[in-house]
PDB file of C-alpha atoms in Angstrom:
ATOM      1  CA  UNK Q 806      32.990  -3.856 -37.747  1.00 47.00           C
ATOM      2  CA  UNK Q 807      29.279  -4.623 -38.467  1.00 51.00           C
ATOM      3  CA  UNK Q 808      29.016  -6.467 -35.429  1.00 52.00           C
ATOM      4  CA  UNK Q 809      30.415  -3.863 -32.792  1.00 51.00           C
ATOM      5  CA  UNK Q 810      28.124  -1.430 -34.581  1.00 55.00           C
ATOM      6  CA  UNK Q 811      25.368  -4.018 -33.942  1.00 53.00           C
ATOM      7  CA  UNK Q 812      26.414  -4.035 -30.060  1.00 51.00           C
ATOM      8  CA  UNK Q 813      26.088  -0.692 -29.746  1.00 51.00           C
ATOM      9  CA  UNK Q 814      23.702   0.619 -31.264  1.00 54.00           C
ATOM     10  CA  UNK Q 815      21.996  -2.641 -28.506  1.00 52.00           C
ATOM     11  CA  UNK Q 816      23.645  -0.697 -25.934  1.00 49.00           C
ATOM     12  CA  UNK Q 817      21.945   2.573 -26.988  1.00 44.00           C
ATOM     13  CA  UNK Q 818      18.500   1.380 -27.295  1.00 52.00           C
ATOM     14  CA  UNK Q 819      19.055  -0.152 -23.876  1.00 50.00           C
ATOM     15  CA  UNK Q 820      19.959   3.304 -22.574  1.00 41.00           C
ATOM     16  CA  UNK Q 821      16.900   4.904 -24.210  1.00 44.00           C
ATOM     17  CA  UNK Q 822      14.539   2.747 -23.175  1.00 45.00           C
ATOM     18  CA  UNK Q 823      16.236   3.372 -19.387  1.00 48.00           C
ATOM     19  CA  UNK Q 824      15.414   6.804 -19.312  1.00 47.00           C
ATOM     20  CA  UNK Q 825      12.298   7.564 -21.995  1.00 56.00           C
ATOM     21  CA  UNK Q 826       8.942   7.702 -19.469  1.00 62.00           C
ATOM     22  CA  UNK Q 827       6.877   4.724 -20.176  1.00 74.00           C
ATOM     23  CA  UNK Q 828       3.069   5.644 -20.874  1.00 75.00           C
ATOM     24  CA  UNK Q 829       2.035   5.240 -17.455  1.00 76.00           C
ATOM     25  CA  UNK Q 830       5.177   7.811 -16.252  1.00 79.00           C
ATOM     26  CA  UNK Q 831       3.822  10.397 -19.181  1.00 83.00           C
ATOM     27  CA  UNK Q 832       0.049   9.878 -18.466  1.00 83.00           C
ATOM     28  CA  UNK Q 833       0.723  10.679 -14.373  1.00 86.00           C
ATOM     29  CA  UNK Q 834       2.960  13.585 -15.688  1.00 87.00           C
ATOM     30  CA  UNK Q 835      -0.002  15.181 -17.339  1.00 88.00           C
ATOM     31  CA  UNK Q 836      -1.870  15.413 -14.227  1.00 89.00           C
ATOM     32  CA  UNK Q 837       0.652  17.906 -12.556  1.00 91.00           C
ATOM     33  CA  UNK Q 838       1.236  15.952  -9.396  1.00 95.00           C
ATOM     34  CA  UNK Q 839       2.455  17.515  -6.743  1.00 94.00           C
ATOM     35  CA  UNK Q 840       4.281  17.317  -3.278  1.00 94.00           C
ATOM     36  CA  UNK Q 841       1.072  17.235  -0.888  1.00 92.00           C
ATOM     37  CA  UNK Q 842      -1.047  16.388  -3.528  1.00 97.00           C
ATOM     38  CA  UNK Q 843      -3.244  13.048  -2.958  1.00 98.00           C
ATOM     39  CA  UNK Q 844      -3.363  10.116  -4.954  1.00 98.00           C
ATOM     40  CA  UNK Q 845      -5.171   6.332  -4.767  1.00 98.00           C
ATOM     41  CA  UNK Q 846      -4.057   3.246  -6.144  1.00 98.00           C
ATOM     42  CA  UNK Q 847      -7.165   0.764  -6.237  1.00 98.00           C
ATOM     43  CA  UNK Q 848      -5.474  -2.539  -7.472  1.00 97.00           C
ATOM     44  CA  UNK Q 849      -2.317  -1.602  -7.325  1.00 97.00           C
ATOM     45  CA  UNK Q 850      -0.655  -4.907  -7.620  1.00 96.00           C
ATOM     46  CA  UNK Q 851       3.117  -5.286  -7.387  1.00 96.00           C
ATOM     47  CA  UNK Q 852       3.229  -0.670  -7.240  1.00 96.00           C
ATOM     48  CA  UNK Q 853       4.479   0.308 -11.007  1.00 94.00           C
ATOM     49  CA  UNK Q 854       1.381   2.916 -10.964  1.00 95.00           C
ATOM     50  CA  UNK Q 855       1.865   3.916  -7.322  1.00 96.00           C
ATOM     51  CA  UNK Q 856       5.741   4.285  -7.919  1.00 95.00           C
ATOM     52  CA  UNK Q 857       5.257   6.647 -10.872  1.00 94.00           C
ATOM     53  CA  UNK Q 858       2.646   8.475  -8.874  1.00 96.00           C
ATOM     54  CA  UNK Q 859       5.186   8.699  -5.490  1.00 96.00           C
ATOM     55  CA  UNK Q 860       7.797   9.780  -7.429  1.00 94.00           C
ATOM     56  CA  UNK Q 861       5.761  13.090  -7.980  1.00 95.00           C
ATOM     57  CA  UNK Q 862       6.116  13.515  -4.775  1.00 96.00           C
ATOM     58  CA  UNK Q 863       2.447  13.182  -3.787  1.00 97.00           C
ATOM     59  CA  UNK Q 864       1.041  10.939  -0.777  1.00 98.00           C
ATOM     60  CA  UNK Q 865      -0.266   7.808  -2.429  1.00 98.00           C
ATOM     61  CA  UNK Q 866      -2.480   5.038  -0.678  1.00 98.00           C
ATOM     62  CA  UNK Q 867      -2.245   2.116  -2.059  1.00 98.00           C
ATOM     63  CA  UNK Q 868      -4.609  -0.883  -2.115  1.00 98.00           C
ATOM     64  CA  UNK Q 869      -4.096  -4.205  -3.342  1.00 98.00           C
ATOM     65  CA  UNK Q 870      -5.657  -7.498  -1.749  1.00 98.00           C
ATOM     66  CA  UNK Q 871      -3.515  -9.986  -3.570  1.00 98.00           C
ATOM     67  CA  UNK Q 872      -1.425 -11.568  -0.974  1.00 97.00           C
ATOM     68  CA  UNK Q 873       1.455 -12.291  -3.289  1.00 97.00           C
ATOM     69  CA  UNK Q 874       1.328  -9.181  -5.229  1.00 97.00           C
ATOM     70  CA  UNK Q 875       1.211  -7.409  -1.885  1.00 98.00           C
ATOM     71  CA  UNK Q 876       4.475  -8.911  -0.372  1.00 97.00           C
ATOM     72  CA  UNK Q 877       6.143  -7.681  -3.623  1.00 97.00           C
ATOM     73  CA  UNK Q 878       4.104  -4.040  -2.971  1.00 98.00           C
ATOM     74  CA  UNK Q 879       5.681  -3.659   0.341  1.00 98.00           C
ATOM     75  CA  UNK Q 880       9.264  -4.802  -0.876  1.00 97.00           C
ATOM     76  CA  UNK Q 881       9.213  -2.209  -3.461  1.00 97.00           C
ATOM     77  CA  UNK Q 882       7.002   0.601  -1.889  1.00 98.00           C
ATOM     78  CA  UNK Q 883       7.075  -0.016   1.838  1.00 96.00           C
ATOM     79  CA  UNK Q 884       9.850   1.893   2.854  1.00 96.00           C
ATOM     80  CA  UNK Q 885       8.862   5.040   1.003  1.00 97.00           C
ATOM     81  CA  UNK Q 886       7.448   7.841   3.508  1.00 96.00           C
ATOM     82  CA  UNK Q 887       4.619   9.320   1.228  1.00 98.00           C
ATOM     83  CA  UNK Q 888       3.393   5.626   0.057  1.00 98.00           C
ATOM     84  CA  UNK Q 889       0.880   4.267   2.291  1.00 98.00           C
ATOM     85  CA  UNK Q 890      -0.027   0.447   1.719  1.00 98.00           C
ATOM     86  CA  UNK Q 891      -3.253  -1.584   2.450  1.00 98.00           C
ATOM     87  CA  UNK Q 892      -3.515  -5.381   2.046  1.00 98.00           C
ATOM     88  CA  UNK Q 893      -7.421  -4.501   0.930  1.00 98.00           C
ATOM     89  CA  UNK Q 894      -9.737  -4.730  -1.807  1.00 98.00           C
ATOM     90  CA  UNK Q 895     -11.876  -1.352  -2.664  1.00 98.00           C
ATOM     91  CA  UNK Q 896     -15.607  -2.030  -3.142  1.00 97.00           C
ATOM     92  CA  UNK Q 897     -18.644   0.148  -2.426  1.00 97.00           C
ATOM     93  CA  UNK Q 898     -19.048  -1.338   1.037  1.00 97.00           C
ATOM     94  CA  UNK Q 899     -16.876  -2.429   4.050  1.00 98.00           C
ATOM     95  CA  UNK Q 900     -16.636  -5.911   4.916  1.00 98.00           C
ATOM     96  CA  UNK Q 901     -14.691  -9.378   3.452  1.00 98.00           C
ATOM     97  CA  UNK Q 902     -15.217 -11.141   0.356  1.00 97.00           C
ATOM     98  CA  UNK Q 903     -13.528 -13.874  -2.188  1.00 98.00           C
ATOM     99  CA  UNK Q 904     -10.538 -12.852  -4.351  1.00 97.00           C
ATOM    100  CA  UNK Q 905     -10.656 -15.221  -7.130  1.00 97.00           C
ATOM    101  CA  UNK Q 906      -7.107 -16.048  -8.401  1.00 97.00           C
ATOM    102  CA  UNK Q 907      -6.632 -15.870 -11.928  1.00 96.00           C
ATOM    103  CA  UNK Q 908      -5.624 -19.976 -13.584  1.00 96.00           C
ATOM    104  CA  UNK Q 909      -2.233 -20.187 -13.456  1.00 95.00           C
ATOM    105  CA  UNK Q 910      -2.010 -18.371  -9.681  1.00 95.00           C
ATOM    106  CA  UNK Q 911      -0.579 -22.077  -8.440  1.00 95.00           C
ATOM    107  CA  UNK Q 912       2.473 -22.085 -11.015  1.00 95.00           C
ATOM    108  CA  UNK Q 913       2.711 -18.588 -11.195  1.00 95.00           C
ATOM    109  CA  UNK Q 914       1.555 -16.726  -7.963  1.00 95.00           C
ATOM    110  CA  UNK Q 915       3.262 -12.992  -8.353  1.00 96.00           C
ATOM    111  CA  UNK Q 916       2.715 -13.109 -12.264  1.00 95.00           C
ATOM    112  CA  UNK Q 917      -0.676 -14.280 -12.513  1.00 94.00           C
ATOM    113  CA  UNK Q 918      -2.038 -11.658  -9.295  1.00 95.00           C
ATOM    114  CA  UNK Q 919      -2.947  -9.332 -12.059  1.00 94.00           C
ATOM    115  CA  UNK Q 920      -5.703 -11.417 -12.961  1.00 93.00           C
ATOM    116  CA  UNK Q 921      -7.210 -11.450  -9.413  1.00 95.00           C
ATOM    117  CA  UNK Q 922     -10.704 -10.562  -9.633  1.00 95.00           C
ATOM    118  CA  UNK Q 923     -13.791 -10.154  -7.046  1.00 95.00           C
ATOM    119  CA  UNK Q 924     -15.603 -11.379 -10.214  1.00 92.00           C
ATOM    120  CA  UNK Q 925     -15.938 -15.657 -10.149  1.00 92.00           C
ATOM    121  CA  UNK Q 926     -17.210 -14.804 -13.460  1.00 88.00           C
ATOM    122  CA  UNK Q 927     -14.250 -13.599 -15.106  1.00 88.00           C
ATOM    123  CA  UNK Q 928     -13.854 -15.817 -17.721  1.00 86.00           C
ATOM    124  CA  UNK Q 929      -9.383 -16.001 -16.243  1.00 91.00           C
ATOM    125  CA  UNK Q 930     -10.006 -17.044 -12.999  1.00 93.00           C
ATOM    126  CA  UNK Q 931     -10.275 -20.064 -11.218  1.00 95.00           C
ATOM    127  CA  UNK Q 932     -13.942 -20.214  -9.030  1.00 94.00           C
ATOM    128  CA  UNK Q 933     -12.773 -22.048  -6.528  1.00 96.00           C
ATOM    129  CA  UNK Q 934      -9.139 -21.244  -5.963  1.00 96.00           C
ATOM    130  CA  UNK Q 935      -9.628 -17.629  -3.544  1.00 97.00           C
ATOM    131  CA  UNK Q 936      -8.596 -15.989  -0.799  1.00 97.00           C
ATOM    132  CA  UNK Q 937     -10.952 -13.971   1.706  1.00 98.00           C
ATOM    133  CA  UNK Q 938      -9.552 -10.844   1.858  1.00 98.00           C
ATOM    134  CA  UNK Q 939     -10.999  -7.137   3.422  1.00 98.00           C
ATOM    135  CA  UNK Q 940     -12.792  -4.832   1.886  1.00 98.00           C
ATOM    136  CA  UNK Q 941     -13.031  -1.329   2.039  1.00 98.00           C
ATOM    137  CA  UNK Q 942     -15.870   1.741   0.836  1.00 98.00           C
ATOM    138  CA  UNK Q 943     -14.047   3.590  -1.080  1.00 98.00           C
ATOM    139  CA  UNK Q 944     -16.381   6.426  -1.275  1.00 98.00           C
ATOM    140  CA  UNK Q 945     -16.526   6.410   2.437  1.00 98.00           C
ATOM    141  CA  UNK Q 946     -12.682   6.971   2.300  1.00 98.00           C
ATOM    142  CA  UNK Q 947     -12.308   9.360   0.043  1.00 98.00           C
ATOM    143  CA  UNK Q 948     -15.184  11.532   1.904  1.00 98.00           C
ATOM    144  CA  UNK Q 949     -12.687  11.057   5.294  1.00 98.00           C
ATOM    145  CA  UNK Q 950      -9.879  12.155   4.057  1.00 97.00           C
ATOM    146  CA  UNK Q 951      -8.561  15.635   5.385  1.00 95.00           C
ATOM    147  CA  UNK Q 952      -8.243  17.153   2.138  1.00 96.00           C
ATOM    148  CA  UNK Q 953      -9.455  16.431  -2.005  1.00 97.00           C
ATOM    149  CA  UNK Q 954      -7.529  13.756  -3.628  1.00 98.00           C
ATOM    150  CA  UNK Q 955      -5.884  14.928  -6.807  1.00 97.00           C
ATOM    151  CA  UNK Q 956      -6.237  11.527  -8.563  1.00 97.00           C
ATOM    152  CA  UNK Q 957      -8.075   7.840  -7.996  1.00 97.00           C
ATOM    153  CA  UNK Q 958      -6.277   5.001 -10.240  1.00 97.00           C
ATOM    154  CA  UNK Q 959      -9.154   2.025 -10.268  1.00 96.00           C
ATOM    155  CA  UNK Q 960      -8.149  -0.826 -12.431  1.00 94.00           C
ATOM    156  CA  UNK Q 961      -9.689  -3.913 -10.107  1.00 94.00           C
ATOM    157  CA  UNK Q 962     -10.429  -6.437 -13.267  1.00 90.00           C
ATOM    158  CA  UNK Q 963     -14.204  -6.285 -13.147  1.00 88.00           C
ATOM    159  CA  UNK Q 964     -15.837  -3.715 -10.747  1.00 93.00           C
ATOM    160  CA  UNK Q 965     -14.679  -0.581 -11.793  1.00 94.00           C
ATOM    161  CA  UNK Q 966     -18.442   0.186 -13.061  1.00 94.00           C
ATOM    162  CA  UNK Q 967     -19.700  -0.461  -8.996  1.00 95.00           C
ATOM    163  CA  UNK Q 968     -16.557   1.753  -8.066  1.00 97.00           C
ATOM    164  CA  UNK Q 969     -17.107   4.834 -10.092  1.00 97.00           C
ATOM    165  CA  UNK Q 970     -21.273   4.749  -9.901  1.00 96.00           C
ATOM    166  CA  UNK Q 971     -20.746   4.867  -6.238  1.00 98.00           C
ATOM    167  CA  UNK Q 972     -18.506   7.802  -6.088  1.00 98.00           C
ATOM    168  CA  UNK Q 973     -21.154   9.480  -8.141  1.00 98.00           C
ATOM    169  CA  UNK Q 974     -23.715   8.356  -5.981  1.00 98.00           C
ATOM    170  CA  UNK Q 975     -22.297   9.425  -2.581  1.00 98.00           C
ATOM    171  CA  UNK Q 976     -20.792  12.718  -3.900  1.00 97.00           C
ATOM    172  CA  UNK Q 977     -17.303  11.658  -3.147  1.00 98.00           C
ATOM    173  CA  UNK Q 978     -16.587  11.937  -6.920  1.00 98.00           C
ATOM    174  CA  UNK Q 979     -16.878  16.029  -6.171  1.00 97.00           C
ATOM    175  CA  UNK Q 980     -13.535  15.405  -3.833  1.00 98.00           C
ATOM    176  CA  UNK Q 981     -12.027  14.370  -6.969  1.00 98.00           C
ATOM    177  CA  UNK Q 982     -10.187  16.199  -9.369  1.00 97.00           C
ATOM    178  CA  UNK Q 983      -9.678  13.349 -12.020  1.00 96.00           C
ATOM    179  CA  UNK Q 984     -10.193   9.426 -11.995  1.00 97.00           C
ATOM    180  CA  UNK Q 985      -8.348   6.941 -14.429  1.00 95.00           C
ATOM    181  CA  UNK Q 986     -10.653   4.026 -15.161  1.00 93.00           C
ATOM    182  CA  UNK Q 987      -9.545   0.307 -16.473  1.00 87.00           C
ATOM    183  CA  UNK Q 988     -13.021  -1.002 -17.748  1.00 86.00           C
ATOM    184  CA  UNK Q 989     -12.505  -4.257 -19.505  1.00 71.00           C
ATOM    185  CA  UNK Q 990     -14.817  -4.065 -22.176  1.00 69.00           C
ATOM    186  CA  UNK Q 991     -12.062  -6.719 -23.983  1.00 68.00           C
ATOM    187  CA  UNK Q 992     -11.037  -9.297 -21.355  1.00 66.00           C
ATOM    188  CA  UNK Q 993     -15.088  -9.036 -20.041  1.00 72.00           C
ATOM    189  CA  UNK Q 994     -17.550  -9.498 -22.689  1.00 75.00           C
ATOM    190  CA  UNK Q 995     -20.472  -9.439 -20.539  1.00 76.00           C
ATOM    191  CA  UNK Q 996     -19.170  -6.123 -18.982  1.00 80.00           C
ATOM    192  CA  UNK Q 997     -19.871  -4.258 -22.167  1.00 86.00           C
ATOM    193  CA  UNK Q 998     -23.757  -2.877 -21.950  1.00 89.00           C
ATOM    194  CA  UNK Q 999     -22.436  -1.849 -18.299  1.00 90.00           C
ATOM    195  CA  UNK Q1000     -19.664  -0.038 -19.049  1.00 90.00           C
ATOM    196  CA  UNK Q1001     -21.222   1.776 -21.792  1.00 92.00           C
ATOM    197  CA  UNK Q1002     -23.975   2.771 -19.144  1.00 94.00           C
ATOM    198  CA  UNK Q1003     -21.403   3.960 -16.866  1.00 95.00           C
ATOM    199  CA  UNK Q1004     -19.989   6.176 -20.233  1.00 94.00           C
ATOM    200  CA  UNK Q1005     -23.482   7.164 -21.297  1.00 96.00           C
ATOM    201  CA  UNK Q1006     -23.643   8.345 -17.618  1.00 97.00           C
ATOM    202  CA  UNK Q1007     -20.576  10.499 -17.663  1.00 96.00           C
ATOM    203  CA  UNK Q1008     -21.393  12.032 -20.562  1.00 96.00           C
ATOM    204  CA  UNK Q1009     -24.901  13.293 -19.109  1.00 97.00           C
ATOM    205  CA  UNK Q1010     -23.417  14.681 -15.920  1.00 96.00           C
ATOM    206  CA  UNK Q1011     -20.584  16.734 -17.451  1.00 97.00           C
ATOM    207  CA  UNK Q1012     -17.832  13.972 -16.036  1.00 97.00           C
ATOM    208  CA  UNK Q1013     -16.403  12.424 -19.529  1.00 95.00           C
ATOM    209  CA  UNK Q1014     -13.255  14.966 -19.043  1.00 93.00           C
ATOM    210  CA  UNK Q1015     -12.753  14.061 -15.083  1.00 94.00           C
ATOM    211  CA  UNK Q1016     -13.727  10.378 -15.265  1.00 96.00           C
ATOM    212  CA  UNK Q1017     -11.150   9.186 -17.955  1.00 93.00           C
ATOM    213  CA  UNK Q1018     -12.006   5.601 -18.727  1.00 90.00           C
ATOM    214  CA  UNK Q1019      -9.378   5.302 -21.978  1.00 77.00           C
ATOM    215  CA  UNK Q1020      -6.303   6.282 -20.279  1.00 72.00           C
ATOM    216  CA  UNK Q1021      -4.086   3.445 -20.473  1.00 66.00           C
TER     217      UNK Q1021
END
């Protein structure tokens, strides 16, 4: 008896955790996405962000420069009509540049892409396994785009702090209604004194409430 109450109350928890919104689904929820609406995925590795965010029904570019983490971005994304993908790294200028791929990218290529940094610094990756991948200015995107962009997602494991201080700097940041930032005060010690610089900076221009760099 104890046992088949065992199974299913298994079953059940299976069933909740089906259908209860993970953080990411109830963080993009609070934003009030819409159909039309734009949205930008910098880093958006195998899509779980950018799925979330197309299922609102807004347009969403997507950028990830991961090769392997790409392949599974257009398998899961590429077929979607208001998902646009791009096999490119966001930076504040347009050109190419080294991906370094975290350790363990030979054994595990698709698991360890998260890790991928522009960074040979970060204390996860290998500095001479890369790949030479694109790069794009994000600012310089945002500012062509034919209408404001409802949300930028920037989690890129290292220059976020670049990212953010040259949307600021350019004024693109004013074609922004919010921006969820991944700083990595944790996984990159030597990051800290620059992140808190880039807080200290949103604080002075009125941004701390549009520029959320504690959202996940």
């Amino acid at each position: 008896m104890n046992r088949g109450r065992d199974s299913w109350r298994r079953a059940l928890r299976g069933v909740r955790r089906r259908f209860r919104p993970t953080t990411i689904e109830r963080r993009i929820a609070e934003l009030g996405l819409r159909r039309g609406d734009l949205a930008i995925d910098c880093g958006a590795n195998v899509g779980d962000v950018s799925a979330a965010l197309a299922r609102t029904g807004a347009e969403v570019h997507a950028f990830e420069p991961n090769p392997h983490a790409y392949s599974v971005l257009v398998e899961r994304l590429g077929q979607k009509r208001n998902v646009r993908l791009y096999p490119q790294a966001v930076l504040d200028r347009a050109g190419r540049s080294r991906l370094h791929l975290h350790v363990d990218a030979v054994d595990d290529p698709v698991g360890a892409s998260v890790g991928s940094s522009l960074l040979a610094t970060k204390g996860n990756v290998d500095p001479d396994l890369y790949v030479e991948v694109e790069t794009i200015d994000l600012a310089q995107f945002v500012l062509e785009l034919d209408r404001p962009v409802k949300v930028i997602k920037i989690d890129v494991e290292g220059v976020e702090c670049t990212l953010v201080h040259h949307l600021l700097d350019t004024g693109a940041i004013e074609r922004v209604d919010t921006v969820l930032v991944e700083l990595h005060d944790r996984h990159i010690p030597e990051l800290q004194s620059e992140n808190q610089r880039l807080r200290e900076r949103l604080a002075r221009d009125g941004l701390a409430d549009r520029v959320l760099t504690d959202w996940a």
